[in-house]
Amino acid sequence: MGRYIIRRLLWTVFIVLLASILTFLIFFVLPAGDPALRFAGKQPTEELIAQARVNLGLDKSLPQQYWLFLSRLIGGDEYGWPGLGYSFHTRDAVLPELIDRSRVTGSIIVGGALMWMVIGVPVGVISALKRKTFWDRGLMGICLFFISAPVFWLALLSLLIFWKHLGWLPGTGYVPFAQNPGQWFAHLILPWCILALLYAAIYARLVRANMIDVVSEDYIRTAWAKGLSPRKVVMHHELRPALAPIIALFAIDLGALVGGTIVTETVFNMQGLGNWLLIAANNNDLPVTMAVTVVVAAAVCILTLIADVLLAIIDPRVRLQ
Amino acid sequence: MLFIILLVVVAIFAPVLASLIGHGPNELFNRTMLDDFGLPLGPNSEFWFGADASGRDVLVRMIYGTRVSLAVGLLATLFAVGLGVALGLVAGYLGGIVDTVLSRIAEIILSLPILLFAIGIVTACGASKEGCARGAIKPGLMLVVLISAFFTWPWMFRIVRGVVLQLREREFVDAARAIGAGPTSIMFREILPNLISPIIVYASLMIPQAVLFEAYLSFLGLGVPDTTPSWGRMIADGSQIYDVAWWLMLFPGIILLLTVLAFNLLGDGLRDALDPKSDR
């Protein structure tokens, strides 16, 4: 187990490095818009631009620039650890803003994830138990609807209905929890629901499919033959193996959502990581883009690792090699 | 199914339909369809689905948008399936170092955040008309197709590889080998025909994903250029003024939803019909 975790951690580091190199390459080939030009002020002279280029490290070659990024990341810089430099666009340090924005994105993701698990798993279980009945078909039909609906459109529609027409909600934007917990909740409830509906639908379908696979296994027949109560068979013998793969998927989705909230944050006007990335990409703001990419890639890999280890603990059939 | 055929017909005959209505996709009706404040007017007898902020006919633009969505959905799936099947066959049949390398590459691509990288590539390539990689890749429809295909082929690769791993141990493969068939011939003549049903099933489930992907990118203003009508882009335009001009986002959203739903239903139906294990 220990050896497995170490190997997976090394793999994580490799993936994060790879993601950062890819990001670097993508934005290096970007032709338009010289960041140094913007940095040189309103009336740029040749010297000022050259000076800005030196300050930003843009005079160095591509490998040298990447090496600089990497050594800062590992060694830290004047803004703390990990060193992420400062934005080419706003000239603010990346790290403090990254932490601020992580709170926003984190609030959206954690709440949404809780909701989709609480909705998705029971719906899947009910569908599987009442297979081929009215309930099953109805629930699965609703699931297919939410899987097919574009998230940004549902978000706009819900804003139109619950904010503009009914006036139940205070509107878009984000209010920090520490400032006003009630407002924090009121602003987040709609993003949570929108995220939760899509994923709850996906998970309900998966849980149902897994449950149906498990039910036909021999050991389930054995469990019934032993005379166990239906409750015990369902909870212990059917649900546990059916949920195991869901946990693995949950971790991956949770990590991927950090990038996936771009759309949600855009519609609900929240200053999170996804929204930041979109702005940074449009402004050719390399340090910010790199920071978000690295954080997201690391989150995906680490959560996947945790899921794999959890999976091995829950499901004895899975052996870590 | 009927709806999909209808969509294809609409996409092919978009100019005919537009001329029947009498409005072009980029024709401006700012005299008749914008009010005194410059806000668009809603549905009426001549403009069934209203006008957008520039005074363009929403219905006609939706008809043209069908072309973009279907083109991206079908082309991206075609490329992803082609690449995934070919590499999956090779990896599964040859095994060894080829399999290890290809599987690792697929794993890496799957663990990268798609939307994030897509945004990066599209902004990098879409920043100027010349495109990126010395003009090899131009911004626009093809770029969206390529990105979508690049990030989705590993799904098909994994499925094909898994099935091939089981199939290559079967007697008919041994028999082919015994009569002197080469690896290429075995892969494409013996094994590939057995893969048709999983390929069809998963390909039909990849189409709606590609359609949605284009809509997401266009919604973020990164997909096709503004002059090309796209459902995602239309919803984005509508999102600016959705509280006064609800029709702008409502109708393109409904058609997008119905399209994705139709393809998903088709994929589910095909799976139930073709996959003997799926008794759902």
XYZ file of C-alpha atoms in Angstrom:
601
model
C 0.000 0.000 0.000
C 2.736 2.472 0.995
C 4.714 1.745 -2.124
C 1.601 2.125 -4.258
C 0.839 5.537 -2.793
C 4.388 6.733 -3.358
C 4.312 5.582 -6.965
C 1.012 7.308 -7.519
C 2.319 10.514 -5.941
C 5.249 10.483 -8.358
C 2.771 9.997 -11.205
C 0.817 12.989 -9.878
C 3.930 15.144 -9.936
C 4.618 13.976 -13.481
C 1.095 14.835 -14.667
C 1.210 18.259 -13.039
C 4.567 18.980 -14.666
C 3.252 17.802 -18.009
C 0.138 19.944 -17.699
C 2.243 22.968 -16.851
C 4.595 22.341 -19.803
C 1.618 21.982 -22.156
C 0.078 25.192 -20.858
C 3.395 26.937 -21.258
C 3.746 25.760 -24.840
C 0.187 26.667 -25.765
C 0.563 30.190 -24.507
C 4.039 30.607 -25.885
C 2.845 30.086 -29.434
C 0.176 32.716 -28.847
C 1.076 35.361 -31.409
C -0.893 38.473 -30.592
C -0.432 40.858 -27.692
C 2.975 41.373 -26.125
C 2.602 41.511 -22.303
C 5.671 43.735 -22.116
C 3.923 46.357 -24.228
C 1.137 46.648 -21.684
C 3.598 46.767 -18.827
C 5.573 49.597 -20.358
C 2.851 52.088 -19.534
C 0.760 54.492 -21.585
C 3.557 55.908 -23.677
C 5.882 53.006 -24.332
C 9.343 53.785 -25.613
C 11.723 51.166 -26.953
C 13.765 51.210 -23.741
C 10.706 50.903 -21.516
C 9.436 47.892 -23.452
C 12.855 46.266 -23.359
C 13.077 46.985 -19.630
C 9.612 45.487 -19.042
C 10.587 42.444 -21.044
C 13.635 41.901 -18.847
C 11.570 42.412 -15.691
C 8.966 39.877 -16.801
C 11.627 37.423 -17.876
C 10.352 37.457 -21.446
C 13.821 38.093 -22.892
C 14.908 34.583 -21.982
C 14.403 31.498 -24.128
C 11.427 29.188 -23.682
C 13.233 26.505 -21.633
C 14.841 29.159 -19.449
C 11.462 30.778 -18.794
C 9.955 27.443 -17.906
C 12.844 26.652 -15.605
C 12.336 29.995 -13.885
C 8.658 29.197 -13.384
C 9.488 25.766 -11.998
C 12.178 26.906 -9.580
C 9.887 29.648 -8.264
C 7.059 27.161 -7.874
C 9.175 24.762 -5.814
C 11.342 27.289 -3.987
C 8.670 29.901 -3.317
C 9.016 33.630 -3.999
C 8.482 36.935 -2.197
C 4.736 36.249 -1.924
C 5.172 32.915 -0.132
C 5.005 29.275 -1.130
C 4.326 27.978 -3.727
C 5.799 30.827 -5.762
C 3.411 31.764 -8.555
C 4.699 35.202 -9.429
C 2.497 38.151 -10.277
C -0.113 38.722 -12.931
C 1.043 40.252 -16.224
C -2.274 41.991 -16.434
C -3.098 43.478 -13.027
C 0.461 43.267 -11.591
C -0.961 41.806 -8.377
C 0.567 38.763 -6.723
C -1.088 35.566 -7.939
C -1.024 33.577 -4.706
C -3.312 35.702 -2.459
C -5.874 36.073 -5.219
C -5.641 32.364 -5.948
C -6.528 31.619 -2.328
C -9.399 34.117 -2.364
C -10.825 32.715 -5.549
C -10.348 29.128 -4.409
C -12.775 29.895 -1.588
C -15.439 30.959 -4.089
C -14.909 27.961 -6.362
C -14.603 25.678 -3.348
C -17.945 26.903 -1.974
C -19.645 26.183 -5.283
C -18.091 22.761 -5.731
C -18.445 21.396 -2.206
C -22.085 22.443 -1.877
C -22.930 21.226 -5.347
C -21.137 17.909 -4.803
C -22.943 17.282 -1.512
C -26.262 17.972 -3.203
C -25.634 15.764 -6.200
C -24.582 12.817 -4.088
C -27.575 13.243 -1.773
C -29.916 13.375 -4.770
C -28.177 11.105 -7.246
C -27.462 8.019 -5.164
C -30.971 7.545 -3.713
C -32.576 8.170 -7.103
C -30.330 5.517 -8.642
C -31.062 3.041 -5.864
C -34.820 3.582 -6.047
C -34.740 3.185 -9.822
C -32.752 -0.036 -9.584
C -35.007 -1.516 -6.877
C -38.205 -0.561 -8.703
C -36.783 -1.583 -12.044
C -39.037 -1.374 -15.087
C -41.841 0.287 -13.143
C -43.428 3.675 -13.578
C -41.020 5.161 -11.001
C -37.943 3.827 -12.734
C -38.947 5.081 -16.154
C -40.056 8.455 -14.812
C -36.879 9.070 -12.831
C -34.612 7.926 -15.656
C -36.498 10.148 -18.097
C -35.900 13.143 -15.849
C -32.228 12.163 -15.575
C -31.836 12.055 -19.335
C -33.387 15.498 -19.548
C -30.870 17.008 -17.143
C -27.947 15.237 -18.787
C -28.942 16.721 -22.129
C -29.679 20.242 -20.925
C -26.818 22.712 -21.387
C -25.757 23.956 -17.948
C -25.403 27.597 -18.942
C -28.896 27.626 -20.396
C -30.466 26.051 -17.297
C -28.574 28.572 -15.189
C -29.886 31.524 -17.199
C -33.386 30.129 -17.164
C -33.319 29.612 -13.403
C -32.024 33.149 -12.877
C -34.811 34.492 -15.079
C -37.455 32.593 -13.125
C -36.278 32.678 -9.513
C -34.559 36.036 -9.497
C -36.206 38.275 -12.102
C -39.767 36.964 -12.026
C -40.371 35.494 -8.583
C -37.824 37.611 -6.735
C -37.009 34.786 -4.315
C -33.269 35.227 -4.583
C -30.986 38.220 -4.093
C -29.265 37.875 -7.463
C -25.836 37.023 -8.780
C -22.387 37.501 -7.299
C -20.690 36.044 -4.272
C -20.878 37.059 -0.609
C -18.163 35.657 1.684
C -19.390 33.333 4.427
C -17.623 35.328 7.131
C -19.404 38.490 6.029
C -22.964 37.194 5.986
C -23.739 33.453 6.127
C -27.361 33.968 5.104
C -26.469 35.929 1.991
C -23.660 33.462 1.234
C -26.221 30.692 1.185
C -28.815 32.653 -0.784
C -26.302 33.506 -3.498
C -24.988 29.973 -3.754
C -28.170 27.941 -3.673
C -28.906 28.363 -7.378
C -25.371 27.484 -8.618
C -25.441 24.452 -6.341
C -28.754 23.262 -7.719
C -27.667 23.759 -11.326
C -24.410 21.850 -10.821
C -26.139 19.207 -8.727
C -28.901 18.500 -11.245
C -26.503 17.598 -14.061
C -24.243 15.409 -11.952
C -27.055 13.903 -9.897
C -28.560 12.731 -13.181
C -25.282 11.174 -14.339
C -24.712 9.508 -10.978
C -28.257 8.222 -10.672
C -27.858 6.458 -14.011
C -24.524 4.992 -12.944
C -25.726 3.839 -9.539
C -28.723 2.212 -11.173
C -26.614 0.427 -13.804
C -24.131 -0.775 -11.170
C -26.895 -1.971 -8.847
C -28.511 -3.951 -11.638
C -25.167 -5.566 -12.476
C -24.559 -6.472 -8.850
C -28.021 -7.930 -8.275
C -27.364 -10.724 -10.761
C -24.167 -11.831 -8.984
C -24.062 -15.234 -7.310
C -23.286 -13.931 -3.854
C -26.522 -11.950 -3.836
C -28.450 -15.156 -4.411
C -26.440 -16.688 -1.576
C -27.307 -13.788 0.666
C -31.014 -14.205 -0.062
C -30.708 -17.986 0.423
C -29.118 -17.443 3.808
C -32.384 -15.807 4.794
C -31.046 -12.301 5.328
C -33.578 -9.528 5.604
C -34.169 -7.552 2.383
C -32.832 -4.487 4.116
C -29.565 -6.192 4.900
C -29.158 -7.643 1.428
C -29.728 -4.292 -0.211
C -27.656 -2.195 2.168
C -24.729 -4.540 2.685
C -24.453 -6.782 -0.318
C -25.847 -4.723 -3.143
C -25.232 -1.078 -2.342
C -21.620 -1.372 -1.240
C -20.145 -2.863 -4.405
C -22.446 -0.695 -6.523
C -21.172 2.471 -4.851
C -17.478 1.639 -4.991
C -16.898 2.756 -8.601
C -19.016 5.842 -7.925
C -16.528 6.987 -5.313
C -13.675 6.747 -7.807
C -15.655 8.777 -10.289
C -16.729 11.278 -7.655
C -13.118 12.199 -6.906
C -12.267 12.689 -10.570
C -15.358 14.808 -11.194
C -14.682 16.892 -8.119
C -11.216 17.733 -9.416
C -12.344 18.308 -12.980
C -15.085 20.612 -11.715
C -12.509 23.198 -10.714
C -12.132 23.814 -14.430
C -15.764 22.982 -15.112
C -17.132 25.799 -12.981
C -15.969 28.279 -15.643
C -19.451 28.303 -17.138
C -21.296 28.431 -13.828
C -19.119 31.238 -12.540
C -19.571 33.197 -15.741
C -23.353 33.010 -15.624
C -23.678 33.663 -11.893
C -21.040 36.382 -11.974
C -18.806 34.822 -9.313
C -15.141 35.675 -9.072
C -13.801 32.148 -8.844
C -10.958 30.211 -10.417
C -12.785 29.343 -13.637
C -13.799 32.916 -14.244
C -10.236 34.019 -13.545
C -8.826 31.552 -16.018
C -11.131 32.816 -18.736
C -10.025 36.395 -18.127
C -6.363 35.390 -17.931
C -6.531 33.386 -21.144
C -8.115 36.301 -22.962
C -5.474 38.712 -21.652
C -2.500 36.499 -22.416
C -1.785 36.522 -18.692
C 0.636 33.602 -18.470
C 1.354 33.476 -14.712
C -2.346 33.331 -13.800
C -3.117 30.727 -16.457
C -0.191 28.608 -15.280
C -1.206 28.902 -11.632
C -4.804 27.813 -12.236
C -3.774 24.977 -14.552
C -1.263 23.601 -12.089
C -3.679 23.833 -9.178
C -6.451 22.109 -11.131
C -4.217 19.348 -12.469
C -2.853 18.715 -8.982
C -6.361 18.644 -7.515
C -7.537 16.117 -10.109
C -4.567 13.811 -9.547
C -4.595 13.934 -5.754
C -8.333 13.361 -5.548
C -7.993 10.424 -7.940
C -5.295 8.959 -5.733
C -7.436 9.335 -2.609
C -10.326 7.710 -4.439
C -8.215 4.742 -5.531
C -6.983 4.129 -2.000
C -10.519 4.472 -0.583
C -11.760 2.089 -3.218
C -9.262 -0.562 -2.170
C -10.375 -0.199 1.440
C -14.107 -0.397 0.645
C -14.068 -3.048 -2.049
C -11.951 -6.079 -1.171
C -12.026 -7.244 -4.777
C -9.830 -4.306 -5.782
C -6.173 -4.955 -5.152
C -3.589 -2.255 -5.496
C -0.652 -3.306 -7.595
C -34.715 9.462 -34.507
C -37.321 11.350 -36.483
C -36.094 14.539 -34.859
C -32.509 13.846 -35.901
C -33.551 13.280 -39.513
C -35.514 16.519 -39.335
C -32.426 18.337 -38.045
C -30.286 16.976 -40.861
C -32.873 18.074 -43.413
C -33.048 21.541 -41.839
C -29.256 21.797 -41.856
C -28.984 20.832 -45.519
C -31.794 23.070 -46.680
C -31.011 26.013 -44.379
C -30.678 28.578 -47.213
C -33.943 27.366 -48.783
C -35.789 27.689 -45.484
C -34.251 31.101 -44.897
C -35.357 32.311 -48.309
C -38.858 30.991 -47.614
C -38.938 33.140 -44.493
C -37.283 35.929 -46.425
C -34.553 36.926 -43.950
C -30.818 36.260 -44.180
C -28.857 34.976 -41.152
C -26.860 38.198 -40.828
C -29.442 40.551 -42.262
C -30.126 43.471 -39.926
C -33.672 44.629 -39.283
C -32.766 47.398 -36.875
C -35.497 49.687 -38.215
C -38.368 47.307 -37.680
C -37.153 44.983 -34.944
C -35.430 47.325 -32.477
C -37.414 49.656 -30.242
C -36.553 53.262 -29.443
C -34.033 52.200 -26.796
C -32.230 49.857 -29.180
C -33.681 46.778 -27.496
C -34.890 43.930 -29.732
C -38.565 43.154 -30.181
C -40.084 39.799 -29.287
C -41.832 37.183 -31.403
C -44.439 38.412 -33.853
C -46.081 37.083 -36.985
C -43.142 37.896 -39.242
C -40.338 37.070 -36.770
C -41.627 33.945 -35.050
C -38.866 33.782 -32.461
C -38.173 37.517 -32.272
C -34.968 39.375 -33.071
C -31.587 39.643 -31.379
C -29.790 42.750 -30.127
C -28.613 43.643 -33.649
C -32.078 43.111 -35.101
C -31.348 39.749 -36.726
C -34.021 37.055 -37.091
C -33.573 34.485 -34.306
C -35.418 31.723 -36.176
C -33.264 32.023 -39.288
C -30.107 32.075 -37.207
C -31.278 28.973 -35.360
C -31.825 27.206 -38.678
C -28.266 28.022 -39.709
C -27.024 27.077 -36.242
C -28.181 23.524 -36.940
C -25.370 23.279 -39.471
C -22.674 24.211 -36.954
C -23.941 21.896 -34.231
C -24.355 18.897 -36.509
C -21.068 19.499 -38.298
C -19.138 19.675 -35.040
C -21.001 16.746 -33.514
C -20.520 14.443 -36.473
C -17.009 15.469 -37.552
C -15.555 15.479 -34.047
C -17.045 12.065 -33.363
C -15.803 10.763 -36.704
C -12.223 11.842 -35.986
C -12.307 10.657 -32.383
C -13.743 7.285 -33.373
C -11.253 6.845 -36.209
C -8.282 7.605 -34.020
C -9.613 5.716 -31.005
C -10.495 2.592 -32.955
C -7.239 2.448 -34.922
C -5.033 2.981 -31.887
C -7.202 0.756 -29.700
C -6.909 -2.078 -32.195
C -3.142 -1.727 -32.416
C -2.671 -1.404 -28.648
C -5.001 -4.264 -27.807
C -3.732 -6.659 -30.448
C 0.002 -5.985 -30.323
C 0.205 -5.426 -26.570
C 3.642 -4.956 -25.033
C 5.414 -1.630 -25.222
C 3.022 -0.208 -27.859
C 0.097 -0.878 -25.568
C 1.841 0.616 -22.544
C 2.793 3.818 -24.341
C -0.618 4.336 -25.969
C -2.488 3.558 -22.757
C -0.361 6.012 -20.820
C -0.957 8.741 -23.394
C -4.691 8.094 -23.223
C -4.562 8.208 -19.434
C -2.707 11.522 -19.465
C -5.165 13.119 -21.881
C -8.092 11.910 -19.796
C -6.619 13.374 -16.625
C -6.179 16.831 -18.177
C -9.048 19.241 -17.560
C -10.674 19.452 -21.009
C -12.468 22.776 -20.907
C -9.451 24.469 -19.371
C -7.106 23.325 -22.110
C -9.665 23.933 -24.784
C -9.939 27.539 -23.634
C -6.163 27.841 -23.688
C -5.808 26.426 -27.178
C -8.712 28.370 -28.618
C -7.520 31.693 -27.219
C -3.994 30.938 -28.378
C -5.126 29.984 -31.876
C -8.011 32.414 -32.140
C -6.159 35.563 -31.129
C -5.399 36.457 -34.746
C -6.616 35.492 -38.185
C -3.347 33.728 -38.983
C -4.104 31.134 -36.306
C -1.362 29.329 -34.452
C 1.445 26.863 -35.167
C 2.589 29.058 -38.074
C -0.840 29.196 -39.659
C -1.352 25.424 -39.652
C -4.403 25.690 -37.426
C -6.926 28.399 -38.172
C -9.543 29.568 -35.676
C -13.121 28.541 -36.282
C -15.190 25.451 -36.749
C -12.340 23.076 -37.583
C -10.415 24.075 -34.486
C -13.394 23.231 -32.276
C -13.725 19.882 -34.057
C -10.044 19.047 -33.625
C -9.953 19.975 -29.944
C -13.084 17.993 -29.220
C -11.716 14.963 -31.084
C -8.324 15.216 -29.426
C -9.788 15.093 -25.936
C -12.389 12.398 -26.588
C -10.563 9.720 -28.610
C -9.144 8.101 -25.431
C -12.690 7.085 -24.424
C -13.132 5.112 -27.620
C -9.554 3.847 -27.375
C -10.183 2.351 -23.933
C -13.373 0.607 -24.966
C -11.893 -0.827 -28.171
C -8.696 -1.919 -26.451
C -10.659 -3.712 -23.746
C -12.755 -5.657 -26.249
C -9.735 -6.467 -28.433
C -7.892 -7.885 -25.423
C -10.693 -10.422 -25.029
C -11.136 -11.110 -28.726
C -7.523 -11.807 -29.586
C -7.540 -14.962 -27.471
C -10.516 -16.383 -29.351
C -10.330 -19.367 -31.694
C -11.167 -17.499 -34.886
C -8.111 -15.304 -34.403
C -5.918 -18.389 -33.884
C -7.474 -19.900 -36.982
C -6.690 -16.803 -39.044
C -3.144 -16.829 -37.771
C -2.816 -20.526 -38.584
C -3.715 -19.972 -42.207
C -1.017 -17.318 -42.399
C -2.860 -14.012 -41.998
C -0.658 -11.051 -41.023
C -1.351 -8.825 -38.007
C -2.873 -6.028 -40.131
C -5.231 -8.425 -41.816
C -6.228 -10.036 -38.508
C -6.795 -6.672 -36.863
C -8.938 -5.165 -39.594
C -10.581 -8.216 -41.161
C -11.080 -10.537 -38.231
C -11.324 -8.367 -35.141
C -12.757 -5.064 -36.421
C -16.100 -6.517 -37.631
C -16.702 -7.812 -34.111
C -16.260 -4.320 -32.735
C -18.971 -2.695 -34.820
C -21.711 -2.691 -32.196
C -19.731 -1.160 -29.307
C -18.298 1.395 -31.738
C -21.748 2.403 -32.986
C -23.142 2.607 -29.473
C -20.364 4.728 -28.023
C -20.032 6.872 -31.130
C -23.717 7.766 -30.888
C -23.157 8.742 -27.259
C -20.135 10.866 -28.207
C -22.082 12.985 -30.721
C -24.204 14.801 -28.092
C -21.077 15.448 -26.036
C -19.398 17.109 -29.010
C -22.525 19.152 -29.743
C -22.593 20.359 -26.139
C -18.855 21.043 -26.218
C -19.243 23.371 -29.196
C -22.119 25.107 -27.427
C -20.027 25.589 -24.275
C -17.108 27.048 -26.200
C -19.340 29.294 -28.265
C -21.142 30.369 -25.105
C -17.815 31.489 -23.670
C -17.208 33.376 -26.903
C -14.470 31.015 -28.033
C -16.121 28.775 -30.599
C -17.026 29.800 -34.114
C -16.726 33.439 -35.296
C -19.573 35.821 -34.535
C -20.878 35.937 -38.103
C -21.506 32.173 -38.089
C -24.787 31.553 -36.251
C -24.289 29.013 -33.455
C -26.752 28.063 -30.736
C -24.211 28.492 -27.963
C -23.220 31.910 -29.235
C -26.865 32.935 -29.538
C -27.521 31.970 -25.919
C -24.444 33.962 -24.914
C -25.790 36.997 -26.791
C -29.106 36.471 -25.060
C -27.490 36.199 -21.635
C -26.559 39.886 -21.781
C -30.175 41.009 -21.842
C -32.068 37.882 -20.783
C -34.345 39.786 -18.428
C -35.791 41.985 -21.183
C -35.397 39.692 -24.202
C -36.109 36.190 -22.912
C -36.750 34.744 -26.390
C -33.108 35.280 -27.324
C -31.840 32.578 -25.004
C -34.972 30.478 -24.659
C -35.419 29.197 -28.216
C -31.791 28.323 -29.057
C -31.576 26.603 -25.656
C -34.658 24.502 -26.317
C -33.408 23.375 -29.718
C -29.981 22.563 -28.241
C -31.601 20.576 -25.444
C -33.824 18.664 -27.876
C -30.894 17.870 -30.171
C -28.683 16.520 -27.401
C -31.630 14.646 -25.920
C -32.429 13.049 -29.286
C -28.864 11.809 -29.760
C -28.713 10.532 -26.170
C -31.967 8.639 -26.659
C -30.635 7.204 -29.916
C -27.444 6.074 -28.176
C -29.340 4.498 -25.281
C -31.679 2.765 -27.690
C -28.806 1.417 -29.776
C -27.093 0.114 -26.663
C -30.193 -1.711 -25.532
C -30.652 -3.142 -28.998
C -27.051 -4.109 -29.764
C -25.509 -4.952 -26.401
C -26.760 -8.360 -25.248
C -25.579 -7.694 -21.700
C -27.634 -4.552 -21.301
C -31.089 -5.673 -20.254
C -32.448 -2.341 -19.220
